[in-house]
Every structure is written in C-alpha cells, then in structure tokens.
CSV table of C-alpha atoms in Angstrom, one decimal:
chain,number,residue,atom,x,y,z
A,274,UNK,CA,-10.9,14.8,4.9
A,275,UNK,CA,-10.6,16.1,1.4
A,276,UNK,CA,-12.4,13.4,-0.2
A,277,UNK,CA,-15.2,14.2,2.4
A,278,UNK,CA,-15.2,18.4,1.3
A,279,UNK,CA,-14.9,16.9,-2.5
A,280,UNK,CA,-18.3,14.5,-2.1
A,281,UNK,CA,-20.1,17.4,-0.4
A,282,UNK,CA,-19.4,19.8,-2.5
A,283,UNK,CA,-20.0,17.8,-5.8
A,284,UNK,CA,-23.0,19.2,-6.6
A,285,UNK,CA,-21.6,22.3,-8.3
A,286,UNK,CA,-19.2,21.6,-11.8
A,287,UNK,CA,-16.9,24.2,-11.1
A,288,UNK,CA,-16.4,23.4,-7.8
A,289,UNK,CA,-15.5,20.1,-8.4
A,290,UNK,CA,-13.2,21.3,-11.1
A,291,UNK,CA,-11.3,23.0,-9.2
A,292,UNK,CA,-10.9,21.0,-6.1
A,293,UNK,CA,-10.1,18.1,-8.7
A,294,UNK,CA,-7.1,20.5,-9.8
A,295,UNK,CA,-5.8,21.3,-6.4
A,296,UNK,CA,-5.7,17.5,-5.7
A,297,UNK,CA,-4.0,16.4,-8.6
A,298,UNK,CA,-1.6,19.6,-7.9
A,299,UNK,CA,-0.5,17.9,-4.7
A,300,UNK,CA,-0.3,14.3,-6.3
A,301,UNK,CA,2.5,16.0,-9.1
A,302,UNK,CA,4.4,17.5,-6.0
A,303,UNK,CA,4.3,13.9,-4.8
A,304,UNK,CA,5.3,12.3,-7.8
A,305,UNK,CA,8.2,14.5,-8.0
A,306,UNK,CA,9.7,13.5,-4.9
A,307,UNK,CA,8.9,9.9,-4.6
A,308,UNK,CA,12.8,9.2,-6.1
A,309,UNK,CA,14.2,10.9,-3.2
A,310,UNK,CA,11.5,9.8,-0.7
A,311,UNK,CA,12.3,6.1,-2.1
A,312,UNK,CA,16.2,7.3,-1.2
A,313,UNK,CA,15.1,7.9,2.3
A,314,UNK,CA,13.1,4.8,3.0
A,315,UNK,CA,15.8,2.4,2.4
A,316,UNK,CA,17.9,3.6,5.1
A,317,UNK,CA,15.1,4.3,7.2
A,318,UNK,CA,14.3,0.6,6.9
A,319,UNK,CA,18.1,-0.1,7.3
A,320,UNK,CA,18.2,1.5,10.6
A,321,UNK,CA,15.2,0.3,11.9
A,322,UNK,CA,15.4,-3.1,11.3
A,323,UNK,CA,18.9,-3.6,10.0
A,324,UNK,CA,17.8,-4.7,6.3
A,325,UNK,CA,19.2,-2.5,3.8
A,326,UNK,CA,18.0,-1.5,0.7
A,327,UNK,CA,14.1,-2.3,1.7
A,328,UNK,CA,11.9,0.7,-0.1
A,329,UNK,CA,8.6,-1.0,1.3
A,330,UNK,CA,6.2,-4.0,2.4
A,331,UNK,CA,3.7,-5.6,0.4
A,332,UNK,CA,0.5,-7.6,1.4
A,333,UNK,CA,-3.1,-7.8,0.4
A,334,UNK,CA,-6.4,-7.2,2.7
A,335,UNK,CA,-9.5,-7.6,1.8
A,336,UNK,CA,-12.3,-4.4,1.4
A,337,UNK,CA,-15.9,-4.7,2.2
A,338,UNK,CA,-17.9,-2.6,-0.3
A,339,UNK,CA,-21.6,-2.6,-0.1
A,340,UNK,CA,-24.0,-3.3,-3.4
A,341,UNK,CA,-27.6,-3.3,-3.5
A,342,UNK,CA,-28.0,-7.0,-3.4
A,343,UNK,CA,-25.6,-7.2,-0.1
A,344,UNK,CA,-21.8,-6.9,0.2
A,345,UNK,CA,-18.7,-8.0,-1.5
A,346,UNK,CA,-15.0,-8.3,-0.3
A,347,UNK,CA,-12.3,-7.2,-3.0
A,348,UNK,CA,-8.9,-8.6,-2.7
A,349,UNK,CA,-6.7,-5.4,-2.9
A,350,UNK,CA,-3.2,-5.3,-2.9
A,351,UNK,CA,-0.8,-2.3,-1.8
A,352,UNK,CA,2.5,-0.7,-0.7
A,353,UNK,CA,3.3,0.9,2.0
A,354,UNK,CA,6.9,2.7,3.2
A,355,UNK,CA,8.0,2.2,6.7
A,356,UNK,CA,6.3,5.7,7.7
A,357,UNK,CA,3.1,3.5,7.0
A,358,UNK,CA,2.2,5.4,4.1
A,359,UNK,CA,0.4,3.8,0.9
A,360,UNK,CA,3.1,3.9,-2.0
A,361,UNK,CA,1.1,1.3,-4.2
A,362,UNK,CA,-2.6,0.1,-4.6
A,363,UNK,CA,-3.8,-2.4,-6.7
A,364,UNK,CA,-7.2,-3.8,-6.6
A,365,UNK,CA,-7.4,-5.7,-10.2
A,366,UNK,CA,-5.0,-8.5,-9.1
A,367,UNK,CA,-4.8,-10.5,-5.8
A,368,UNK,CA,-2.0,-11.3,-4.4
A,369,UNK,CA,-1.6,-14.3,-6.2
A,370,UNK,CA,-0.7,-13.0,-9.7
A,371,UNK,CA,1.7,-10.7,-8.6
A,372,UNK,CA,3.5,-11.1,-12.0
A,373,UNK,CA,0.5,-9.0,-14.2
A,374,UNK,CA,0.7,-6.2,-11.6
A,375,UNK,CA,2.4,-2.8,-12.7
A,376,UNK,CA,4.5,-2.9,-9.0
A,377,UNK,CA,6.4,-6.5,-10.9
A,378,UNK,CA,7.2,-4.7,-14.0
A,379,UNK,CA,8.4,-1.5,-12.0
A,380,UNK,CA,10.5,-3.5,-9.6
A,381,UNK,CA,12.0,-5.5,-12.1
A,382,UNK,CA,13.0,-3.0,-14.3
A,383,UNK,CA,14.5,-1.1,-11.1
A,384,UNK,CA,16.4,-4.5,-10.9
A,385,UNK,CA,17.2,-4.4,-15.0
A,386,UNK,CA,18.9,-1.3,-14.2
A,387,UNK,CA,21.2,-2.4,-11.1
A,388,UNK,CA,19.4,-0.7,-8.6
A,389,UNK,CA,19.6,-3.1,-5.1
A,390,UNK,CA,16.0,-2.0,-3.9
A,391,UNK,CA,13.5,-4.8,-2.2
A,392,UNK,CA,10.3,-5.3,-1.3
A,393,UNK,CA,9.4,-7.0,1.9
A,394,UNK,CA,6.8,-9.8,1.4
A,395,UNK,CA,4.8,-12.7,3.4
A,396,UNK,CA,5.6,-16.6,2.4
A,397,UNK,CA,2.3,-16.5,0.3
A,398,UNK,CA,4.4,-14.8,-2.1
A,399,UNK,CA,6.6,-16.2,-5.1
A,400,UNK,CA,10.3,-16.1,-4.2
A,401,UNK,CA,11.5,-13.0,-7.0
A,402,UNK,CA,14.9,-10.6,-7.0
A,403,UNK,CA,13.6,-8.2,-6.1
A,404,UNK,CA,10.9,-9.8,-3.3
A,405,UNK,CA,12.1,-10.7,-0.1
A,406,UNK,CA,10.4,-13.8,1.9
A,407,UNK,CA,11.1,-15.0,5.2
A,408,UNK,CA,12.5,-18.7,5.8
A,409,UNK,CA,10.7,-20.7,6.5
A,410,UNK,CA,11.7,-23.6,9.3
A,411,UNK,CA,14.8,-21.5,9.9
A,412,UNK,CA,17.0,-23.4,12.7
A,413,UNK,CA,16.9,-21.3,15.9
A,414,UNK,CA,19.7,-19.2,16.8
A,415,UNK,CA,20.9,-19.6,12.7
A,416,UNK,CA,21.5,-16.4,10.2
A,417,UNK,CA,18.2,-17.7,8.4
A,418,UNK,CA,16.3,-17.4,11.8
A,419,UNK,CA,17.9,-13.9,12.1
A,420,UNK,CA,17.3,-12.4,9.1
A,421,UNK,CA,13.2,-13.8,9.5
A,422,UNK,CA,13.3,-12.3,12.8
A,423,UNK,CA,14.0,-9.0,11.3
A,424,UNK,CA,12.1,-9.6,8.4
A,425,UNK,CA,8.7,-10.0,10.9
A,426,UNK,CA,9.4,-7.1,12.1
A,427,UNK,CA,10.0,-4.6,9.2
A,428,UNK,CA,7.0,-6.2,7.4
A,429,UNK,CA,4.8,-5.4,10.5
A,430,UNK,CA,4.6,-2.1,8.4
A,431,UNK,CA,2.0,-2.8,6.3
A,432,UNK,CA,-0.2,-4.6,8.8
A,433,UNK,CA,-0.1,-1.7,10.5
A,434,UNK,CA,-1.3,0.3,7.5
A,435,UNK,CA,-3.5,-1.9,7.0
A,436,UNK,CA,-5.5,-1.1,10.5
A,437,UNK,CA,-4.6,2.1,10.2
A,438,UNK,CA,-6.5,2.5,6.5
A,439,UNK,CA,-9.7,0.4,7.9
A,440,UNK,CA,-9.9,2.5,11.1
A,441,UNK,CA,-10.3,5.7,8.6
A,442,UNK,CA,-12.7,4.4,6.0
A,443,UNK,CA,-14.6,2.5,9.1
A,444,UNK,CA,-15.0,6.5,10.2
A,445,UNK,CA,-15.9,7.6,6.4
A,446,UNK,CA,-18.5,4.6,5.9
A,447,UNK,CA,-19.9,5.5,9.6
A,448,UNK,CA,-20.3,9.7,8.3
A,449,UNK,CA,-21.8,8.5,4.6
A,450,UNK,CA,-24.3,5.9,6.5
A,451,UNK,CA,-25.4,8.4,8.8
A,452,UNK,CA,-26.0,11.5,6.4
A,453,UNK,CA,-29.7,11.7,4.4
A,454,UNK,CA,-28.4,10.4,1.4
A,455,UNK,CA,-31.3,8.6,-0.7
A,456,UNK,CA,-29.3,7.8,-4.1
A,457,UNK,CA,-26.4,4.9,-3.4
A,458,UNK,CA,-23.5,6.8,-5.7
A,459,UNK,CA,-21.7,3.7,-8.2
C-alpha cells in the first residue's frame, strides 16, 4: 500500500523525498534485526518441520511485465523465511547460476565462519554446504524418504510466498490498468 501512496503522490519532489526517507527508515530498522530474526527462524523451521538450522527456502518464479511491444517473463529468484516473508530477491540470475548471486557468497561465507545455517532448495538446484536438496528415489519408509518428506514440506514456504506475492501485484497491476494513466512509467 505504500508503494501505491508513493506513485500517487510522485508528482511533488519533496513529497517523494520524504516518503523515500520514511521508507528507507523502516528498511534500517529491518536490517538491524535481521541477525536475530535469522536466530528465530531456524528454530521456527526446527519446530515446524523438525529440520534444524533452516533460515529459509529458495526457488525462482517467473514475473510477467508488460512492454510496449507485448510482454516478457523475468526469471526472478528469492528468499523467503518460514513466516512467508521475502528475505532475498534476485532478478539478474535465474536459478541456474546460483553461484554469481550475492545469496551464494553470503551463505558461504556464513559457512566460512562455522555458522550451521541452510537453505531449503528444489532438485533443480546444485547440491552445496550450505543448500539442502531432497533425495531423490529415496526407498520408502528409509531416513532419506524421511528427511524428503519433511523437506517437501518446509520448502512449501516459498511456494506459498510465491501465490501470496502474485495475488498482491495481480491486485496492483489491476488498480494501475484501471486508473487514467496515459504515459507507460519505465
């Protein structure tokens, strides 16, 4: 709703300027508890689905923009925690080269450093440290077969994100398409 007040409201500099403050304001305060919201997370993932040291799920979806000439789908790949809420977004990489993202070099440092945290990804990703795949053909009834069991479920997270994030920008495009705007903003 705040990205809605900030396009409506762009037409005056100061106002802009000072709604741009208040918002990066609250992104500080977030920054500056992320360590002990990361804290949190692992056990909430722990509890939930019995896999400790999980700080989040990763996955890509793809995002329908609309150009002059038609639409495009970008490949965009992000975060989330196991409140559903978006920890990471990166659109310049697919999921496929993982390795240049700035999430790899985080994670591996965290893993440099000794910390035990995980990510929770699908088999379309490269096995790493600090990435957790499930097994694939796992014999029924086996530890494998558990632990992919439980790893379905956690990483249900991020699908859900993921409809939760399209049902709101479905809502946004709807309000922009339907307003009198004659000038496409790029």
């Amino acid at each position: 709703m705040h990205t809605l007040r900030l396009l409506w409201t762009a037409n005056n500099e100061t106002t802009l300027q000072r709604r741009q403050t208040r918002v990066n304001r609250r992104k500080m305060v977030q920054i500056v508890e992320m360590e002990e919201l990361e804290f949190v997370h692992r056990f909430r993932f722990q509890r939930r689905f019995r896999l400790p040291g999980i700080v989040g799920c990763i996955d890509c979806t793809h995002v329908v923009f609309f150009i002059r000439k038609g639409y495009h789908s970008l490949n965009v790949q992000i975060v989330c925690n196991s409140n559903l809420k978006t920890t990471n977004v990166n659109p310049k990489f697919d999921g496929a080269n993982l390795i240049h993202s700035r999430m790899e070099t985080f994670m591996r440092k965290l893993h440099q450093n000794g910390e035990q945290v995980w990510l929770l990804g699908d088999s379309g990703y490269p096995q790493r440290p600090w990435l957790m795949t499930p097994i694939l053909n796992a014999v029924p009834g086996s530890v494998e077969d558990t632990y992919t069991q439980r790893h379905v479920q956690a990483r249900n997270c991020i699908e859900r994100c993921f409809g939760l994030l399209k049902s709101h920008w479905r809502d946004l495009r709807y309000v922009i398409c339907e307003s009198n705007v004659t000038k496409p903003y790029y």
